[in-house]
Amino acid sequence: MVDCAIFTLKDQALHLLLPERAKNLQTGQRALVGGRLHLNVDRSPEDGAMRVAREKLGIDVRYLEQLHSFGGLDRDEGWTVTIAYIAIVQMDQIPVSLQSDLFPVDKIPKLAFDHNEIAAMAIARMRSKSSYSSLPAFLLPPEFTIDDLRHVYQQVTGAKLVKTTFRDQVLRQGFVEKTGKMSTGRTYRPAELWRLADRTVANFNRVVSREAGYRRAIK
Amino acid sequence: MVDCAIFTLKDQALHLLLPERAKNLQTGQRALVGGRLHLNVDRSPEDGAMRVAREKLGIDVRYLEQLHSFGGLDRDEGWTVTIAYIAIVQMDQIPVSLQSDLFPVDKIPKLAFDHNEIAAMAIARMRSKSSYSSLPAFLLPPEFTIDDLRHVYQQVTGAKLVKTTFRDQVLRQGFVEKTGKMSTGRTYRPAELWRLADRTVANFNRVVSREAGYRRAIK
């Protein structure tokens, strides 16, 4: 089995996609999006997780990270193991029919099986990893302003980030690059648009901290 | 499947236990210690990992942590998944007959299957987690001096730690407590013996750094 905790940014807040189960066990309960591995088509569990998201939701997951494997006698119907993943998708990738299945991460309902436990670990990982990596940037559209970036870091980590300090530190970490374009169609004045310099998550050598911009962390 | 990267401290250096495979595939090659889950006796994959270590090595693992699950078409004989663990044992728990199977973590030989990849991830995790938690203390015997503790942190993290700063910071983190006893039978003067205050790993709010004692990290 694989299960995906699918995160997105809705109304500037971190949400988890928790559709109702349509069939099999615990029908009608909300749950993470999961399924069985198909050993004839999935080359790896990661492939399987992406296939499940594509087949069940029509979503093409571009960011996927293994969270933890859960297993044992008590978790489901008899002995099962599931490899759980964190996935990040952008809000405009989520079909309108699924948008009512988004829940703010501080208001997760009761879920099927042991999925509350898995969701709690996924949320904790998103928060802690966001404090020392470029992970939150994956929640934004491909082009964003530095202020968009600051807002998503503030949202995910809970840290209050000073505008000028944040900008300096982002540029020093070097995980974004200029697109050469300016933002348009906003009510405030245009700002430079940036994009990720890399499709993989960069770990910083400093931590986004609740207190004062960034501090050094583990390399 | 489960596989265990079993770490110990030998001659003050971090080692990994890599016995030769006695049977089944790739006999004679060195590998992590692993086996199949027995769904009739193992209540969880963690239980299974501990049973495998007990049955194959006669070792009672007291510290075990899930590392990552590896799987897919290419890793073994056809499609398999293994849940890999980090285990820590003390040197005196390792039977004499297995002591020649210990390898310093910077001199890992060629291993069976994809075990070099798993071992590399296990070593990286041991090092990074040691910089912000009480993990290295689990490599020591139950009673140790603060200087023993400093040496094991230096060994595992590669950091050079100042004696007085380290002692202050350890006491502030509060993960060790006095035993009321003094060390004996050593060539230098007796020092107070300490023990872990808890059997679970404590995460620090500071990082053991290469440069200057501790710094703040993610809570």
Coordinates of C-alpha atoms in Angstrom, one line a residue:
Chain A
M1 CA 0.0 0.0 0.0
V2 CA 0.9 3.6 -0.5
D3 CA -0.8 6.7 1.1
C4 CA -0.3 10.3 0.1
A5 CA -0.7 13.3 2.4
I6 CA -1.4 15.9 -0.4
F7 CA -0.7 19.5 0.7
T8 CA -1.7 22.7 -1.0
L9 CA -1.9 26.4 -0.2
K10 CA -5.5 27.6 -0.2
D11 CA -6.4 31.2 0.8
Q12 CA -2.7 31.5 1.9
A13 CA -3.1 28.6 4.4
L14 CA -1.7 25.1 4.4
H15 CA -4.4 22.5 3.6
L16 CA -4.5 18.7 3.3
L17 CA -6.7 16.9 0.7
L18 CA -8.9 14.4 2.4
P19 CA -11.6 12.9 0.1
E20 CA -14.3 10.6 1.3
R21 CA -13.6 6.9 0.7
A22 CA -15.8 5.8 -2.2
K23 CA -15.5 2.0 -1.8
N24 CA -13.9 -0.9 0.1
L25 CA -13.5 -0.4 3.8
Q26 CA -14.7 2.5 5.9
T27 CA -16.7 4.0 2.9
G28 CA -17.8 7.6 3.5
Q29 CA -15.0 8.3 5.9
R30 CA -12.4 10.9 5.0
A31 CA -8.9 9.6 4.4
L32 CA -5.5 10.2 2.8
V33 CA -5.4 9.3 -0.8
G34 CA -4.0 5.7 -1.1
G35 CA -4.0 2.4 -2.9
R36 CA -2.3 -0.8 -3.6
L37 CA 1.0 -1.0 -5.4
H38 CA 0.6 -2.6 -8.9
L39 CA 3.8 -4.6 -9.2
N40 CA 3.2 -5.0 -13.0
V41 CA 3.3 -1.3 -13.7
D42 CA 4.9 0.5 -10.7
R43 CA 8.7 0.4 -10.9
S44 CA 9.0 1.7 -7.4
P45 CA 6.7 2.7 -4.5
E46 CA 7.2 6.4 -5.5
D47 CA 5.9 5.5 -9.0
G48 CA 2.9 3.8 -7.3
A49 CA 2.1 6.8 -5.2
M50 CA 2.2 9.1 -8.2
R51 CA 0.0 6.6 -10.2
V52 CA -2.6 6.5 -7.4
A53 CA -2.8 10.3 -7.3
R54 CA -3.2 10.4 -11.1
E55 CA -5.8 7.7 -11.3
K56 CA -7.9 8.6 -8.3
L57 CA -7.7 12.4 -8.5
G58 CA -6.4 13.3 -11.9
I59 CA -3.5 15.1 -10.2
D60 CA 0.0 15.0 -11.5
V61 CA 2.2 15.2 -8.4
R62 CA 5.5 17.0 -9.0
Y63 CA 6.8 17.0 -5.5
L64 CA 6.8 13.7 -3.5
E65 CA 8.8 12.7 -0.5
Q66 CA 8.7 9.6 1.6
L67 CA 7.4 10.2 5.1
H68 CA 7.4 6.9 7.0
S69 CA 6.1 3.3 6.7
F70 CA 3.3 2.3 9.0
G71 CA 2.4 -1.3 9.5
G72 CA 1.3 -4.1 11.7
L73 CA -1.5 -6.2 12.9
D74 CA -3.7 -3.5 14.1
R75 CA -3.7 -0.8 11.4
D76 CA -6.2 -2.0 8.8
E77 CA -7.8 -5.3 7.8
G78 CA -5.3 -7.7 9.2
W79 CA -1.5 -7.3 8.7
T80 CA -0.7 -4.5 6.2
V81 CA 2.1 -2.1 5.6
T82 CA 1.7 1.3 3.9
I83 CA 4.5 3.6 2.8
A84 CA 3.3 7.1 3.4
Y85 CA 4.3 10.1 1.3
I86 CA 4.1 13.8 1.5
A87 CA 3.0 15.4 -1.8
I88 CA 2.7 19.0 -2.7
V89 CA 0.4 20.3 -5.4
Q90 CA -0.6 23.8 -6.4
M91 CA -4.2 24.9 -5.8
D92 CA -4.9 25.2 -9.6
Q93 CA -4.0 21.5 -10.1
I94 CA -6.9 20.4 -7.8
P95 CA -10.1 19.7 -9.7
V96 CA -13.0 22.0 -8.6
S97 CA -14.9 18.8 -7.5
L98 CA -12.3 18.1 -4.9
Q99 CA -11.8 21.5 -3.5
S100 CA -14.4 20.9 -0.8
D101 CA -12.2 18.1 0.4
L102 CA -9.4 20.5 1.5
F103 CA -9.0 20.9 5.2
P104 CA -6.8 23.5 7.0
V105 CA -4.0 21.5 8.8
D106 CA -5.1 22.8 12.2
K107 CA -8.7 21.5 11.6
I108 CA -8.2 17.9 10.4
P109 CA -11.4 15.8 10.9
K110 CA -11.6 12.2 12.2
L111 CA -10.1 10.0 9.4
A112 CA -10.4 6.3 8.5
F113 CA -7.9 3.7 9.8
D114 CA -4.8 5.2 11.4
H115 CA -4.8 8.1 9.0
N116 CA -5.0 10.7 11.7
E117 CA -1.6 9.5 13.0
I118 CA -0.1 9.6 9.5
A119 CA -1.6 13.1 8.8
A120 CA -0.2 14.4 12.1
M121 CA 3.3 13.1 11.3
A122 CA 3.0 14.6 7.7
I123 CA 2.0 18.0 9.1
A124 CA 4.9 18.0 11.6
R125 CA 7.4 17.1 8.9
M126 CA 6.1 19.8 6.6
R127 CA 6.5 22.4 9.4
S128 CA 9.9 21.3 10.6
K129 CA 11.4 20.8 7.2
S130 CA 10.1 24.2 6.0
S131 CA 12.2 25.9 8.7
Y132 CA 15.5 24.8 7.0
S133 CA 14.7 24.2 3.3
S134 CA 13.1 25.5 0.2
L135 CA 10.1 23.2 0.6
P136 CA 7.5 26.0 1.1
A137 CA 8.4 27.4 -2.3
F138 CA 6.9 24.3 -3.9
L139 CA 3.5 25.4 -2.7
L140 CA 3.6 28.5 -4.8
P141 CA 2.9 28.8 -8.6
P142 CA 6.1 28.6 -10.7
E143 CA 6.6 32.4 -10.7
F144 CA 6.3 34.4 -7.5
T145 CA 7.4 37.5 -5.7
I146 CA 9.8 37.5 -2.7
D147 CA 6.8 38.7 -0.7
D148 CA 4.7 35.7 -1.8
L149 CA 7.6 33.6 -0.6
R150 CA 7.8 35.3 2.7
H151 CA 4.0 34.8 3.2
V152 CA 4.2 31.1 2.5
Y153 CA 7.2 30.7 4.9
Q154 CA 5.3 32.5 7.6
Q155 CA 2.2 30.4 7.0
V156 CA 3.9 27.0 7.1
T157 CA 6.5 27.6 9.8
G158 CA 4.4 30.0 12.0
A159 CA 7.5 32.3 12.1
K160 CA 7.1 36.1 11.8
L161 CA 9.7 37.1 9.2
V162 CA 11.1 40.6 8.8
K163 CA 10.8 41.7 5.1
T164 CA 14.4 43.0 4.5
T165 CA 16.1 40.2 6.5
F166 CA 14.1 37.6 4.7
R167 CA 14.9 38.9 1.3
D168 CA 18.6 39.1 2.1
Q169 CA 18.7 35.5 3.4
V170 CA 16.7 34.1 0.5
L171 CA 19.1 35.7 -2.0
R172 CA 22.1 34.4 0.0
Q173 CA 20.7 30.8 0.0
G174 CA 20.5 31.1 -3.8
F175 CA 17.5 28.7 -4.4
V176 CA 15.6 31.2 -6.5
E177 CA 16.4 33.0 -9.7
K178 CA 15.0 36.0 -11.5
T179 CA 12.5 35.4 -14.3
G180 CA 13.2 38.9 -15.7
K181 CA 9.4 39.6 -15.5
M182 CA 7.3 41.8 -13.2
S183 CA 4.1 40.9 -11.4
T184 CA 0.9 42.3 -13.0
G185 CA -2.8 42.5 -12.2
R186 CA -2.3 43.1 -8.6
T187 CA -3.7 46.0 -6.5
Y188 CA -0.2 46.9 -5.3
R189 CA 2.8 48.0 -7.3
P190 CA 4.5 45.5 -9.6
A191 CA 7.4 43.4 -8.1
E192 CA 10.0 41.2 -9.6
L193 CA 9.0 37.6 -10.3
W194 CA 11.2 34.8 -9.3
R195 CA 11.3 31.0 -9.8
L196 CA 13.0 28.0 -8.2
A197 CA 16.5 27.5 -9.5
D198 CA 16.1 23.8 -9.0
R199 CA 13.3 21.2 -9.0
T200 CA 14.7 19.5 -5.9
V201 CA 14.4 20.8 -2.3
A202 CA 17.5 22.7 -1.1
N203 CA 18.5 22.4 2.5
F204 CA 19.7 25.7 4.0
N205 CA 22.6 26.1 6.4
R206 CA 20.4 28.4 8.5
V207 CA 17.0 28.0 10.1
V208 CA 14.0 30.2 9.6
S209 CA 13.4 31.0 13.2
R210 CA 10.5 32.3 15.2
E211 CA 12.7 35.0 16.6
A212 CA 15.1 36.6 14.1
G213 CA 15.3 35.7 10.5
Y214 CA 17.6 32.8 10.0
R215 CA 20.0 30.9 12.2
R216 CA 22.5 28.2 11.4
A217 CA 21.2 24.7 11.4
I218 CA 22.5 21.2 10.5
K219 CA 24.1 21.0 7.1
Chain B
M1 CA 11.4 -7.4 4.5
V2 CA 13.2 -5.4 7.2
D3 CA 16.9 -4.5 7.2
C4 CA 18.8 -3.1 10.1
A5 CA 21.9 -0.8 10.0
I6 CA 23.4 -1.8 13.4
F7 CA 25.7 0.9 14.8
T8 CA 28.1 0.5 17.6
L9 CA 31.1 2.4 19.1
K10 CA 34.3 0.4 18.8
D11 CA 37.7 1.9 19.7
Q12 CA 35.9 5.2 20.1
A13 CA 34.8 5.1 16.4
L14 CA 31.4 4.6 14.9
H15 CA 31.1 1.2 13.2
L16 CA 28.4 -0.7 11.3
L17 CA 27.8 -4.4 11.7
L18 CA 28.0 -6.1 8.2
P19 CA 28.1 -9.9 8.5
E20 CA 28.5 -12.1 5.5
R21 CA 25.3 -13.6 4.1
A22 CA 25.1 -17.2 5.1
K23 CA 22.4 -18.4 2.7
N24 CA 19.8 -17.5 0.0
L25 CA 21.0 -14.8 -2.5
Q26 CA 24.4 -13.3 -2.8
T27 CA 25.9 -15.8 -0.2
G28 CA 29.3 -14.7 1.1
Q29 CA 28.7 -11.0 0.4
R30 CA 28.5 -8.6 3.3
A31 CA 25.1 -7.0 4.0
L32 CA 23.0 -5.3 6.5
V33 CA 21.2 -7.7 8.9
G34 CA 17.7 -8.4 7.5
G35 CA 14.9 -10.8 7.0
R36 CA 11.3 -11.3 6.1
L37 CA 8.5 -10.2 8.4
H38 CA 6.7 -13.1 10.1
L39 CA 3.1 -12.0 10.1
N40 CA 2.1 -14.6 12.6
V41 CA 4.5 -13.4 15.3
D42 CA 5.5 -9.8 14.5
R43 CA 3.0 -7.3 15.7
S44 CA 4.7 -4.5 13.7
P45 CA 7.7 -4.0 11.3
E46 CA 9.6 -2.7 14.4
D47 CA 8.9 -6.0 16.2
G48 CA 10.1 -7.9 13.1
A49 CA 13.3 -5.9 13.0
M50 CA 14.0 -6.7 16.6
R51 CA 13.2 -10.3 16.2
V52 CA 15.5 -10.6 13.2
A53 CA 18.4 -9.1 15.2
R54 CA 17.7 -11.4 18.1
E55 CA 17.4 -14.6 15.9
K56 CA 20.3 -14.0 13.6
L57 CA 22.8 -12.3 15.9
G58 CA 21.6 -13.0 19.4
I59 CA 21.5 -9.2 20.0
D60 CA 18.7 -7.5 21.9
V61 CA 18.3 -4.1 20.2
R62 CA 17.3 -1.4 22.7
Y63 CA 17.4 1.6 20.3
L64 CA 15.6 1.3 16.9
E65 CA 14.5 4.0 14.5
Q66 CA 12.9 3.7 11.1
L67 CA 15.1 5.1 8.4
H68 CA 13.3 4.7 5.0
S69 CA 11.6 2.1 2.9
F70 CA 13.3 1.0 -0.3
G71 CA 11.5 -0.9 -3.0
G72 CA 10.9 -1.6 -6.6
L73 CA 11.6 -3.8 -9.4
D74 CA 15.3 -3.5 -9.5
R75 CA 16.4 -3.8 -5.9
D76 CA 16.5 -7.6 -5.2
E77 CA 15.0 -10.7 -6.7
G78 CA 12.0 -9.1 -8.5
W79 CA 9.7 -6.6 -6.8
T80 CA 10.5 -6.3 -3.1
V81 CA 10.1 -3.6 -0.4
T82 CA 12.3 -3.4 2.6
I83 CA 11.7 -1.1 5.6
A84 CA 15.2 -0.1 6.8
Y85 CA 16.0 0.7 10.4
I86 CA 18.8 2.3 12.3
A87 CA 19.7 0.3 15.4
I88 CA 22.2 1.1 18.1
V89 CA 23.8 -1.5 20.3
Q90 CA 26.7 -1.3 22.8
M91 CA 30.0 -3.0 21.9
D92 CA 29.7 -5.5 24.8
Q93 CA 26.3 -6.7 23.4
I94 CA 28.0 -7.9 20.2
P95 CA 29.1 -11.6 20.3
V96 CA 32.9 -12.0 19.9
S97 CA 32.3 -14.1 16.8
L98 CA 30.7 -11.1 15.1
Q99 CA 33.3 -8.5 16.1
S100 CA 35.3 -9.0 12.9
D101 CA 32.1 -8.0 11.0
L102 CA 32.3 -4.4 12.3
F103 CA 33.4 -1.8 9.8
P104 CA 34.3 1.9 10.5
V105 CA 31.6 4.0 8.8
D106 CA 34.1 5.7 6.5
K107 CA 35.4 2.3 5.2
I108 CA 32.2 0.4 4.2
P109 CA 33.0 -2.4 1.8
K110 CA 31.0 -3.4 -1.3
L111 CA 27.6 -4.8 0.0
A112 CA 25.0 -7.1 -1.4
F113 CA 21.9 -5.8 -3.2
D114 CA 21.3 -2.0 -2.7
H115 CA 22.7 -2.1 0.8
N116 CA 25.5 0.4 0.1
E117 CA 22.7 2.9 -0.7
I118 CA 20.8 2.0 2.5
A119 CA 24.1 2.1 4.6
A120 CA 25.0 5.6 3.2
M121 CA 21.6 7.0 4.1
A122 CA 21.8 5.4 7.6
I123 CA 25.3 6.9 8.2
A124 CA 24.1 10.4 7.0
R125 CA 21.1 10.2 9.4
M126 CA 23.2 9.1 12.4
R127 CA 25.5 12.1 11.8
S128 CA 22.9 14.7 11.2
K129 CA 20.6 13.6 14.0
S130 CA 23.5 13.5 16.4
S131 CA 24.1 17.2 15.9
Y132 CA 20.7 18.1 17.5
S133 CA 19.8 15.2 19.8
S134 CA 20.9 12.8 22.6
L135 CA 21.3 10.0 20.0
P136 CA 25.1 9.6 20.5
A137 CA 24.6 8.9 24.2
F138 CA 22.9 5.6 23.2
L139 CA 26.3 4.4 21.9
L140 CA 27.8 4.6 25.4
P141 CA 27.4 2.1 28.3
P142 CA 24.6 3.0 30.7
E143 CA 26.9 4.9 33.0
F144 CA 29.4 7.4 31.5
T145 CA 31.4 10.5 32.3
I146 CA 30.7 13.9 30.6
D147 CA 34.0 13.5 28.9
D148 CA 33.0 10.1 27.5
L149 CA 29.9 11.9 26.2
R150 CA 32.0 14.7 24.6
H151 CA 34.2 12.1 22.8
V152 CA 31.2 10.3 21.3
Y153 CA 29.7 13.5 20.1
Q154 CA 33.0 14.5 18.6
Q155 CA 33.3 11.2 16.9
V156 CA 29.8 11.0 15.4
T157 CA 29.4 14.6 14.4
G158 CA 33.0 15.3 13.4
A159 CA 32.7 18.5 15.6
K160 CA 35.5 19.7 17.8
L161 CA 33.8 20.5 21.2
V162 CA 35.2 22.7 23.9
K163 CA 35.2 20.9 27.3
T164 CA 33.6 23.5 29.5
T165 CA 31.1 24.8 26.8
F166 CA 30.0 21.2 26.1
R167 CA 29.5 20.4 29.8
D168 CA 27.4 23.6 30.3
Q169 CA 25.3 22.8 27.3
V170 CA 24.7 19.2 28.2
L171 CA 23.6 20.1 31.7
R172 CA 21.3 22.8 30.3
Q173 CA 19.6 20.3 27.8
G174 CA 18.9 18.1 30.8
F175 CA 19.0 14.7 29.1
V176 CA 21.4 13.2 31.6
E177 CA 21.3 12.7 35.3
K178 CA 23.8 11.9 38.0
T179 CA 24.2 8.4 39.2
G180 CA 25.9 9.5 42.4
K181 CA 28.9 7.3 41.5
M182 CA 32.4 8.0 40.4
S183 CA 34.4 6.4 37.6
T184 CA 37.0 3.9 38.8
G185 CA 39.8 1.7 37.3
R186 CA 41.0 4.4 34.9
T187 CA 44.4 5.8 34.6
Y188 CA 43.2 9.4 35.1
R189 CA 41.4 10.9 38.1
P190 CA 37.9 9.7 38.9
A191 CA 35.0 11.7 37.4
E192 CA 31.3 11.7 38.1
L193 CA 29.2 9.0 36.4
W194 CA 26.0 10.1 34.6
R195 CA 23.2 8.2 32.9
L196 CA 20.4 9.0 30.4
A197 CA 17.4 10.6 32.1
D198 CA 15.1 8.9 29.5
R199 CA 15.1 5.9 27.3
T200 CA 13.9 7.9 24.3
V201 CA 16.0 10.3 22.2
A202 CA 15.7 14.0 23.2
N203 CA 15.8 16.6 20.5
F204 CA 17.8 19.7 21.5
N205 CA 16.8 23.3 20.7
R206 CA 20.5 23.9 19.8
V207 CA 22.8 22.2 17.4
V208 CA 26.3 20.8 18.2
S209 CA 28.3 22.7 15.7
R210 CA 31.6 22.3 14.1
E211 CA 32.5 25.8 15.2
A212 CA 31.4 26.8 18.6
G213 CA 29.6 24.4 21.0
Y214 CA 25.9 24.6 20.4
R215 CA 23.6 26.7 18.3
R216 CA 19.8 26.9 18.1
A217 CA 18.1 24.5 15.8
I218 CA 14.5 23.5 15.0
K219 CA 12.5 22.5 18.0

